[in-house]
């Protein structure tokens, strides 16, 4: 069992930056790939990206590539999402999630989810 708690969301102007954090409970954090998923009002969940168990092999959706960076600190049981050059289209609830699977590139592969943190980008 893994419990995830996101933090760091808020209101930011277009062009600004935010860093989200996701703290995980349990001693098996390093056994999971970690991903970020977002959901805008009235839209389906969108896979943002994921980082592998060892902290390498980051993968990003085309919509955020070059602007967002995922990192993790296994000693602190925490994964981060650094978001730069934000646009109003990035407004959404952002969720972190833990994946036991072999690719972890789809939302259905994720086993545990946080409660989400709201990110709002004003124009």
Short mmCIF file of N, CA, C and O in Angstrom, two decimals:
data_model
loop_
_atom_site.label_atom_id
_atom_site.label_comp_id
_atom_site.label_asym_id
_atom_site.label_seq_id
_atom_site.Cartn_x
_atom_site.Cartn_y
_atom_site.Cartn_z
N UNK A 1 0.85 -1.19 0.00
CA UNK A 1 0.00 0.00 0.00
C UNK A 1 0.88 1.24 0.00
O UNK A 1 1.83 1.32 0.77
N UNK A 2 0.55 2.19 -0.85
CA UNK A 2 1.28 3.45 -0.93
C UNK A 2 0.26 4.57 -0.83
O UNK A 2 -0.75 4.58 -1.53
N UNK A 3 0.54 5.52 0.04
CA UNK A 3 -0.30 6.71 0.13
C UNK A 3 0.49 7.90 -0.40
O UNK A 3 1.67 8.07 -0.07
N UNK A 4 -0.19 8.71 -1.21
CA UNK A 4 0.47 9.81 -1.91
C UNK A 4 -0.22 11.13 -1.56
O UNK A 4 -1.45 11.20 -1.58
N UNK A 5 0.57 12.15 -1.29
CA UNK A 5 0.03 13.46 -0.96
C UNK A 5 0.76 14.52 -1.78
O UNK A 5 1.97 14.71 -1.61
N UNK A 6 0.02 15.18 -2.65
CA UNK A 6 0.59 16.23 -3.49
C UNK A 6 0.53 17.58 -2.76
O UNK A 6 -0.33 17.83 -1.92
N UNK A 7 1.44 18.46 -3.14
CA UNK A 7 1.45 19.83 -2.63
C UNK A 7 2.13 20.71 -3.66
O UNK A 7 2.78 20.23 -4.58
N UNK A 8 1.98 22.02 -3.47
CA UNK A 8 2.68 22.96 -4.33
C UNK A 8 1.83 23.62 -5.39
O UNK A 8 2.32 24.50 -6.12
N UNK A 9 0.58 23.22 -5.49
CA UNK A 9 -0.28 23.85 -6.48
C UNK A 9 -0.64 25.28 -6.09
O UNK A 9 -0.34 25.73 -4.98
N UNK A 10 -1.26 25.98 -7.02
CA UNK A 10 -1.65 27.35 -6.73
C UNK A 10 -1.97 28.12 -7.99
O UNK A 10 -2.16 27.54 -9.06
N UNK A 11 -2.01 29.42 -7.85
CA UNK A 11 -2.31 30.34 -8.95
C UNK A 11 -1.03 30.99 -9.42
O UNK A 11 -0.25 31.51 -8.61
N UNK A 12 -0.80 30.97 -10.72
CA UNK A 12 0.41 31.56 -11.28
C UNK A 12 0.04 32.23 -12.61
O UNK A 12 -0.90 31.81 -13.29
N UNK A 13 0.78 33.26 -12.96
CA UNK A 13 0.54 33.93 -14.23
C UNK A 13 1.18 33.15 -15.37
O UNK A 13 2.16 32.41 -15.17
N UNK A 14 0.64 33.34 -16.54
CA UNK A 14 1.20 32.70 -17.73
C UNK A 14 2.68 33.08 -17.86
O UNK A 14 3.06 34.23 -17.63
N UNK A 15 3.48 32.08 -18.20
CA UNK A 15 4.91 32.27 -18.30
C UNK A 15 5.65 31.96 -17.02
O UNK A 15 6.89 31.88 -17.01
N UNK A 16 4.91 31.78 -15.94
CA UNK A 16 5.52 31.50 -14.65
C UNK A 16 5.84 30.03 -14.45
O UNK A 16 5.66 29.21 -15.36
N UNK A 17 6.29 29.74 -13.23
CA UNK A 17 6.71 28.38 -12.89
C UNK A 17 6.09 27.95 -11.57
O UNK A 17 5.78 28.79 -10.71
N UNK A 18 5.95 26.66 -11.42
CA UNK A 18 5.54 26.04 -10.17
C UNK A 18 6.27 24.72 -10.03
O UNK A 18 6.58 24.08 -11.04
N UNK A 19 6.50 24.30 -8.80
CA UNK A 19 7.03 22.97 -8.56
C UNK A 19 6.07 22.23 -7.64
O UNK A 19 5.81 22.66 -6.52
N UNK A 20 5.57 21.13 -8.15
CA UNK A 20 4.72 20.26 -7.36
C UNK A 20 5.56 19.18 -6.70
O UNK A 20 6.54 18.71 -7.27
N UNK A 21 5.14 18.82 -5.51
CA UNK A 21 5.77 17.71 -4.79
C UNK A 21 4.73 16.66 -4.49
O UNK A 21 3.55 16.96 -4.33
N UNK A 22 5.20 15.45 -4.37
CA UNK A 22 4.32 14.33 -4.02
C UNK A 22 5.08 13.46 -3.02
O UNK A 22 6.08 12.84 -3.38
N UNK A 23 4.60 13.46 -1.79
CA UNK A 23 5.23 12.67 -0.74
C UNK A 23 4.52 11.34 -0.61
O UNK A 23 3.29 11.27 -0.55
N UNK A 24 5.31 10.28 -0.56
CA UNK A 24 4.77 8.93 -0.49
C UNK A 24 5.06 8.30 0.86
O UNK A 24 6.13 8.52 1.45
N UNK A 25 4.12 7.52 1.34
CA UNK A 25 4.34 6.76 2.57
C UNK A 25 4.83 5.37 2.21
O UNK A 25 4.74 4.94 1.06
N UNK A 26 5.36 4.69 3.18
CA UNK A 26 5.76 3.31 2.95
C UNK A 26 7.22 3.18 2.57
O UNK A 26 7.85 4.13 2.10
N UNK A 27 7.73 1.99 2.74
CA UNK A 27 9.15 1.73 2.50
C UNK A 27 9.41 1.22 1.09
O UNK A 27 10.54 0.92 0.75
N UNK A 28 8.37 1.11 0.26
CA UNK A 28 8.54 0.53 -1.06
C UNK A 28 8.48 1.57 -2.17
O UNK A 28 8.27 1.22 -3.32
N UNK A 29 8.68 2.82 -1.83
CA UNK A 29 8.56 3.90 -2.82
C UNK A 29 9.45 3.64 -4.02
O UNK A 29 9.03 3.83 -5.16
N UNK A 30 10.68 3.21 -3.79
CA UNK A 30 11.61 3.02 -4.90
C UNK A 30 11.25 1.84 -5.79
O UNK A 30 11.86 1.65 -6.85
N UNK A 31 10.26 1.05 -5.39
CA UNK A 31 9.80 -0.07 -6.21
C UNK A 31 8.81 0.36 -7.29
O UNK A 31 8.47 -0.45 -8.16
N UNK A 32 8.36 1.59 -7.22
CA UNK A 32 7.33 2.06 -8.13
C UNK A 32 7.87 3.11 -9.08
O UNK A 32 8.63 4.00 -8.68
N UNK A 33 7.47 3.02 -10.33
CA UNK A 33 7.60 4.17 -11.22
C UNK A 33 6.57 5.19 -10.77
O UNK A 33 5.49 4.83 -10.26
N UNK A 34 6.89 6.45 -10.93
CA UNK A 34 5.98 7.51 -10.49
C UNK A 34 5.58 8.38 -11.67
O UNK A 34 6.42 8.76 -12.50
N UNK A 35 4.33 8.69 -11.72
CA UNK A 35 3.82 9.49 -12.83
C UNK A 35 3.01 10.68 -12.35
O UNK A 35 2.62 10.75 -11.19
N UNK A 36 2.81 11.59 -13.27
CA UNK A 36 1.93 12.73 -13.04
C UNK A 36 0.85 12.72 -14.12
O UNK A 36 1.14 12.50 -15.31
N UNK A 37 -0.34 12.97 -13.69
CA UNK A 37 -1.52 12.99 -14.56
C UNK A 37 -2.30 14.25 -14.22
O UNK A 37 -2.33 14.66 -13.05
N UNK A 38 -2.91 14.87 -15.19
CA UNK A 38 -3.71 16.05 -14.91
C UNK A 38 -5.09 15.93 -15.53
O UNK A 38 -5.30 15.20 -16.48
N UNK A 39 -6.01 16.68 -14.94
CA UNK A 39 -7.38 16.68 -15.45
C UNK A 39 -7.93 18.10 -15.40
O UNK A 39 -8.05 18.68 -14.31
N UNK A 40 -8.20 18.62 -16.57
CA UNK A 40 -8.80 19.95 -16.69
C UNK A 40 -10.32 19.83 -16.60
O UNK A 40 -10.88 18.76 -16.89
N UNK A 41 -11.01 20.89 -16.23
CA UNK A 41 -12.47 20.84 -16.12
C UNK A 41 -13.11 20.40 -17.43
O UNK A 41 -12.80 20.93 -18.50
N UNK A 42 -13.98 19.41 -17.34
CA UNK A 42 -14.70 18.94 -18.51
C UNK A 42 -13.90 18.09 -19.46
O UNK A 42 -14.38 17.74 -20.55
N UNK A 43 -12.68 17.75 -19.08
CA UNK A 43 -11.82 16.94 -19.96
C UNK A 43 -11.41 15.65 -19.28
O UNK A 43 -11.49 15.52 -18.07
N UNK A 44 -10.95 14.71 -20.09
CA UNK A 44 -10.46 13.45 -19.56
C UNK A 44 -9.08 13.64 -18.94
O UNK A 44 -8.38 14.62 -19.22
N UNK A 45 -8.72 12.68 -18.10
CA UNK A 45 -7.37 12.72 -17.52
C UNK A 45 -6.33 12.62 -18.62
O UNK A 45 -6.47 11.84 -19.55
N UNK A 46 -5.27 13.40 -18.46
CA UNK A 46 -4.19 13.42 -19.44
C UNK A 46 -2.89 13.00 -18.77
O UNK A 46 -2.50 13.58 -17.75
N UNK A 47 -2.25 12.02 -19.32
CA UNK A 47 -0.96 11.58 -18.81
C UNK A 47 0.08 12.65 -19.11
O UNK A 47 0.24 13.07 -20.26
N UNK A 48 0.78 13.11 -18.08
CA UNK A 48 1.77 14.18 -18.23
C UNK A 48 3.18 13.61 -18.42
O UNK A 48 3.93 14.04 -19.29
N UNK A 49 3.52 12.64 -17.58
CA UNK A 49 4.85 12.05 -17.69
C UNK A 49 5.11 11.11 -16.54
O UNK A 49 4.31 11.00 -15.61
N UNK A 50 6.23 10.41 -16.62
CA UNK A 50 6.59 9.51 -15.54
C UNK A 50 8.10 9.37 -15.47
O UNK A 50 8.82 9.67 -16.41
N UNK A 51 8.54 8.93 -14.30
CA UNK A 51 9.96 8.68 -14.09
C UNK A 51 10.11 7.26 -13.56
O UNK A 51 9.28 6.78 -12.79
N UNK A 52 11.16 6.62 -13.97
CA UNK A 52 11.33 5.22 -13.63
C UNK A 52 11.78 5.06 -12.18
O UNK A 52 12.09 6.02 -11.49
N UNK A 53 11.82 3.83 -11.73
CA UNK A 53 12.09 3.55 -10.32
C UNK A 53 13.43 4.11 -9.85
O UNK A 53 13.56 4.63 -8.75
N UNK A 54 14.43 4.01 -10.71
CA UNK A 54 15.78 4.45 -10.35
C UNK A 54 15.97 5.95 -10.57
O UNK A 54 17.03 6.49 -10.27
N UNK A 55 14.98 6.60 -11.11
CA UNK A 55 15.10 8.04 -11.36
C UNK A 55 15.52 8.38 -12.78
O UNK A 55 15.67 9.56 -13.10
N UNK A 56 15.69 7.38 -13.60
CA UNK A 56 16.06 7.67 -14.98
C UNK A 56 14.87 7.43 -15.90
O UNK A 56 13.75 7.22 -15.44
N UNK A 57 15.14 7.46 -17.18
CA UNK A 57 14.13 7.21 -18.21
C UNK A 57 12.87 8.06 -18.03
O UNK A 57 11.76 7.55 -18.02
N UNK A 58 13.01 9.38 -17.88
CA UNK A 58 11.80 10.19 -17.82
C UNK A 58 11.10 10.20 -19.17
O UNK A 58 11.73 10.08 -20.21
N UNK A 59 9.78 10.29 -19.11
CA UNK A 59 8.97 10.33 -20.31
C UNK A 59 7.96 11.46 -20.14
O UNK A 59 7.37 11.61 -19.07
N UNK A 60 7.74 12.22 -21.20
CA UNK A 60 6.83 13.35 -21.12
C UNK A 60 5.86 13.34 -22.30
O UNK A 60 6.22 12.99 -23.43
N UNK A 61 4.65 13.78 -22.02
CA UNK A 61 3.70 13.98 -23.10
C UNK A 61 4.18 15.13 -23.97
O UNK A 61 4.88 16.05 -23.51
N UNK A 62 3.80 15.10 -25.23
CA UNK A 62 4.23 16.14 -26.16
C UNK A 62 3.79 17.53 -25.71
O UNK A 62 4.49 18.52 -25.94
N UNK A 63 2.66 17.58 -25.03
CA UNK A 63 2.11 18.87 -24.62
C UNK A 63 2.96 19.58 -23.56
O UNK A 63 2.83 20.79 -23.38
N UNK A 64 3.83 18.83 -22.87
CA UNK A 64 4.63 19.43 -21.81
C UNK A 64 6.13 19.27 -22.03
O UNK A 64 6.93 19.83 -21.27
N UNK A 65 6.50 18.53 -23.05
CA UNK A 65 7.91 18.26 -23.31
C UNK A 65 8.69 19.56 -23.49
O UNK A 65 8.25 20.46 -24.20
N UNK A 66 9.82 19.66 -22.82
CA UNK A 66 10.64 20.85 -22.89
C UNK A 66 10.27 21.92 -21.88
O UNK A 66 11.03 22.87 -21.67
N UNK A 67 9.12 21.76 -21.22
CA UNK A 67 8.68 22.73 -20.22
C UNK A 67 8.59 22.11 -18.82
O UNK A 67 8.83 22.80 -17.83
N UNK A 68 8.25 20.85 -18.74
CA UNK A 68 8.07 20.17 -17.46
C UNK A 68 9.22 19.18 -17.25
O UNK A 68 9.71 18.57 -18.19
N UNK A 69 9.60 19.03 -15.99
CA UNK A 69 10.64 18.08 -15.62
C UNK A 69 10.20 17.30 -14.39
O UNK A 69 9.80 17.90 -13.38
N UNK A 70 10.29 15.98 -14.48
CA UNK A 70 9.98 15.11 -13.35
C UNK A 70 11.28 14.62 -12.74
O UNK A 70 12.21 14.21 -13.45
N UNK A 71 11.34 14.63 -11.43
CA UNK A 71 12.49 14.09 -10.72
C UNK A 71 11.99 13.41 -9.45
O UNK A 71 10.83 13.57 -9.06
N UNK A 72 12.86 12.63 -8.86
CA UNK A 72 12.48 11.94 -7.63
C UNK A 72 13.67 11.84 -6.70
O UNK A 72 14.82 11.81 -7.15
N UNK A 73 13.36 11.77 -5.41
CA UNK A 73 14.37 11.57 -4.38
C UNK A 73 13.91 10.37 -3.57
O UNK A 73 13.03 10.49 -2.71
N UNK A 74 14.47 9.21 -3.85
CA UNK A 74 14.02 7.99 -3.18
C UNK A 74 14.33 8.01 -1.69
O UNK A 74 13.65 7.36 -0.90
N UNK A 75 15.36 8.74 -1.29
CA UNK A 75 15.68 8.84 0.13
C UNK A 75 14.61 9.62 0.89
O UNK A 75 14.41 9.40 2.09
N UNK A 76 13.93 10.51 0.19
CA UNK A 76 12.87 11.31 0.81
C UNK A 76 11.47 10.83 0.44
O UNK A 76 10.48 11.46 0.82
N UNK A 77 11.40 9.75 -0.32
CA UNK A 77 10.09 9.24 -0.76
C UNK A 77 9.25 10.33 -1.42
O UNK A 77 8.05 10.47 -1.17
N UNK A 78 9.88 11.09 -2.29
CA UNK A 78 9.20 12.23 -2.90
C UNK A 78 9.50 12.29 -4.39
O UNK A 78 10.63 12.03 -4.83
N UNK A 79 8.48 12.64 -5.15
CA UNK A 79 8.63 12.90 -6.58
C UNK A 79 8.19 14.34 -6.83
O UNK A 79 7.32 14.86 -6.14
N UNK A 80 8.84 14.96 -7.81
CA UNK A 80 8.60 16.36 -8.10
C UNK A 80 8.17 16.55 -9.55
O UNK A 80 8.53 15.77 -10.44
N UNK A 81 7.43 17.62 -9.77
CA UNK A 81 7.09 18.04 -11.13
C UNK A 81 7.40 19.53 -11.22
O UNK A 81 6.69 20.35 -10.65
N UNK A 82 8.50 19.85 -11.90
CA UNK A 82 8.85 21.25 -12.14
C UNK A 82 8.18 21.70 -13.43
O UNK A 82 8.39 21.08 -14.48
N UNK A 83 7.39 22.75 -13.33
CA UNK A 83 6.62 23.23 -14.47
C UNK A 83 7.05 24.65 -14.80
O UNK A 83 6.92 25.55 -13.96
N UNK A 84 7.58 24.83 -15.99
CA UNK A 84 8.02 26.15 -16.45
C UNK A 84 7.21 26.59 -17.65
O UNK A 84 6.54 25.79 -18.30
N UNK A 85 7.29 27.88 -17.96
CA UNK A 85 6.60 28.45 -19.12
C UNK A 85 5.14 28.03 -19.15
O UNK A 85 4.62 27.58 -20.19
N UNK A 86 4.48 28.17 -18.02
CA UNK A 86 3.10 27.72 -17.91
C UNK A 86 2.17 28.57 -18.77
O UNK A 86 2.38 29.78 -18.94
N UNK A 87 1.15 27.93 -19.30
CA UNK A 87 0.12 28.59 -20.09
C UNK A 87 -1.25 28.28 -19.47
O UNK A 87 -1.38 27.33 -18.69
N UNK A 88 -2.27 29.04 -19.82
CA UNK A 88 -3.61 28.75 -19.29
C UNK A 88 -4.07 27.32 -19.61
O UNK A 88 -4.89 26.76 -18.87
N UNK A 89 -3.56 26.75 -20.68
CA UNK A 89 -3.93 25.37 -21.05
C UNK A 89 -3.38 24.35 -20.06
O UNK A 89 -3.77 23.18 -20.10
N UNK A 90 -2.48 24.75 -19.21
CA UNK A 90 -1.94 23.85 -18.18
C UNK A 90 -2.81 23.84 -16.93
O UNK A 90 -2.55 23.07 -16.00
N UNK A 91 -3.83 24.67 -16.89
CA UNK A 91 -4.74 24.70 -15.74
C UNK A 91 -5.44 23.36 -15.59
O UNK A 91 -6.08 22.88 -16.52
N UNK A 92 -5.31 22.76 -14.42
CA UNK A 92 -5.88 21.44 -14.17
C UNK A 92 -5.62 21.04 -12.73
O UNK A 92 -4.85 21.70 -12.02
N UNK A 93 -6.26 19.95 -12.32
CA UNK A 93 -5.87 19.27 -11.10
C UNK A 93 -4.78 18.28 -11.46
O UNK A 93 -4.94 17.49 -12.39
N UNK A 94 -3.68 18.34 -10.75
CA UNK A 94 -2.54 17.48 -11.01
C UNK A 94 -2.47 16.39 -9.95
O UNK A 94 -2.51 16.66 -8.75
N UNK A 95 -2.36 15.16 -10.44
CA UNK A 95 -2.28 13.99 -9.57
C UNK A 95 -0.94 13.30 -9.74
O UNK A 95 -0.45 13.17 -10.87
N UNK A 96 -0.37 12.86 -8.66
CA UNK A 96 0.74 11.93 -8.78
C UNK A 96 0.21 10.52 -8.56
O UNK A 96 -0.82 10.33 -7.90
N UNK A 97 0.90 9.57 -9.13
CA UNK A 97 0.44 8.19 -9.06
C UNK A 97 1.63 7.25 -9.10
O UNK A 97 2.68 7.58 -9.64
N UNK A 98 1.45 6.09 -8.51
CA UNK A 98 2.49 5.08 -8.43
C UNK A 98 2.13 3.88 -9.28
O UNK A 98 0.98 3.42 -9.27
N UNK A 99 3.11 3.38 -10.01
CA UNK A 99 2.88 2.31 -10.98
C UNK A 99 3.83 1.14 -10.72
O UNK A 99 5.05 1.34 -10.62
N UNK A 100 3.26 -0.06 -10.68
CA UNK A 100 4.05 -1.28 -10.49
C UNK A 100 4.37 -1.94 -11.83
O UNK A 100 5.16 -2.87 -11.90
N UNK A 101 3.77 -1.45 -12.90
CA UNK A 101 3.84 -2.13 -14.18
C UNK A 101 5.16 -2.01 -14.90
O UNK A 101 6.16 -1.56 -14.34
N UNK A 102 5.15 -2.41 -16.16
CA UNK A 102 6.39 -2.51 -16.93
C UNK A 102 6.62 -1.34 -17.87
O UNK A 102 7.74 -1.15 -18.34
N UNK A 103 5.60 -0.54 -18.13
CA UNK A 103 5.84 0.63 -18.98
C UNK A 103 5.39 1.91 -18.28
O UNK A 103 6.08 2.92 -18.34
N UNK A 104 4.21 1.86 -17.64
CA UNK A 104 3.70 3.00 -16.87
C UNK A 104 3.56 4.24 -17.73
O UNK A 104 3.87 5.36 -17.29
N UNK A 105 3.11 4.04 -18.94
CA UNK A 105 2.90 5.16 -19.86
C UNK A 105 1.42 5.46 -20.08
O UNK A 105 1.08 6.28 -20.93
N UNK A 106 0.56 4.77 -19.35
CA UNK A 106 -0.88 4.97 -19.48
C UNK A 106 -1.49 5.06 -18.10
O UNK A 106 -1.08 4.37 -17.17
N UNK A 107 -2.53 5.87 -17.97
CA UNK A 107 -3.12 6.09 -16.65
C UNK A 107 -3.68 4.81 -16.04
O UNK A 107 -3.64 4.63 -14.82
N UNK A 108 -4.16 3.88 -16.89
CA UNK A 108 -4.76 2.66 -16.36
C UNK A 108 -3.74 1.73 -15.71
O UNK A 108 -4.09 0.77 -15.03
N UNK A 109 -2.47 1.98 -15.91
CA UNK A 109 -1.43 1.14 -15.32
C UNK A 109 -1.12 1.52 -13.88
O UNK A 109 -0.40 0.78 -13.20
N UNK A 110 -1.64 2.64 -13.42
CA UNK A 110 -1.25 3.15 -12.11
C UNK A 110 -2.11 2.57 -11.01
O UNK A 110 -3.33 2.50 -11.12
N UNK A 111 -1.43 2.18 -9.94
CA UNK A 111 -2.07 1.45 -8.85
C UNK A 111 -2.56 2.35 -7.71
O UNK A 111 -3.55 2.05 -7.06
N UNK A 112 -1.82 3.41 -7.45
CA UNK A 112 -2.15 4.29 -6.32
C UNK A 112 -2.13 5.73 -6.79
O UNK A 112 -1.28 6.11 -7.61
N UNK A 113 -3.05 6.50 -6.23
CA UNK A 113 -3.22 7.89 -6.64
C UNK A 113 -3.27 8.81 -5.44
O UNK A 113 -3.81 8.45 -4.39
N UNK A 114 -2.75 10.03 -5.63
CA UNK A 114 -2.94 11.06 -4.62
C UNK A 114 -4.29 11.74 -4.80
O UNK A 114 -5.05 11.40 -5.71
N UNK A 115 -4.56 12.71 -3.95
CA UNK A 115 -5.85 13.40 -3.99
C UNK A 115 -5.87 14.55 -4.98
O UNK A 115 -6.93 15.08 -5.30
N UNK A 116 -4.72 14.93 -5.47
CA UNK A 116 -4.63 15.99 -6.47
C UNK A 116 -4.37 17.36 -5.87
O UNK A 116 -4.70 17.64 -4.72
N UNK A 117 -3.76 18.21 -6.67
CA UNK A 117 -3.52 19.60 -6.28
C UNK A 117 -3.86 20.50 -7.47
O UNK A 117 -3.52 20.19 -8.61
N UNK A 118 -4.56 21.58 -7.20
CA UNK A 118 -5.04 22.45 -8.27
C UNK A 118 -3.93 23.40 -8.74
O UNK A 118 -3.26 24.04 -7.91
N UNK A 119 -3.78 23.47 -10.03
CA UNK A 119 -2.89 24.45 -10.66
C UNK A 119 -3.74 25.33 -11.58
O UNK A 119 -4.44 24.81 -12.45
N UNK A 120 -3.67 26.62 -11.35
CA UNK A 120 -4.43 27.56 -12.17
C UNK A 120 -3.47 28.58 -12.76
O UNK A 120 -2.71 29.22 -12.02
N UNK A 121 -3.49 28.70 -14.08
CA UNK A 121 -2.61 29.63 -14.78
C UNK A 121 -3.48 30.73 -15.39
O UNK A 121 -4.35 30.45 -16.22
N UNK A 122 -3.23 31.94 -14.97
CA UNK A 122 -4.00 33.07 -15.47
C UNK A 122 -3.31 33.70 -16.68
O UNK A 122 -2.07 33.71 -16.76
N UNK A 123 -4.11 34.24 -17.58
CA UNK A 123 -3.55 34.85 -18.80
C UNK A 123 -3.22 36.31 -18.58
O UNK A 123 -3.56 36.91 -17.59
#
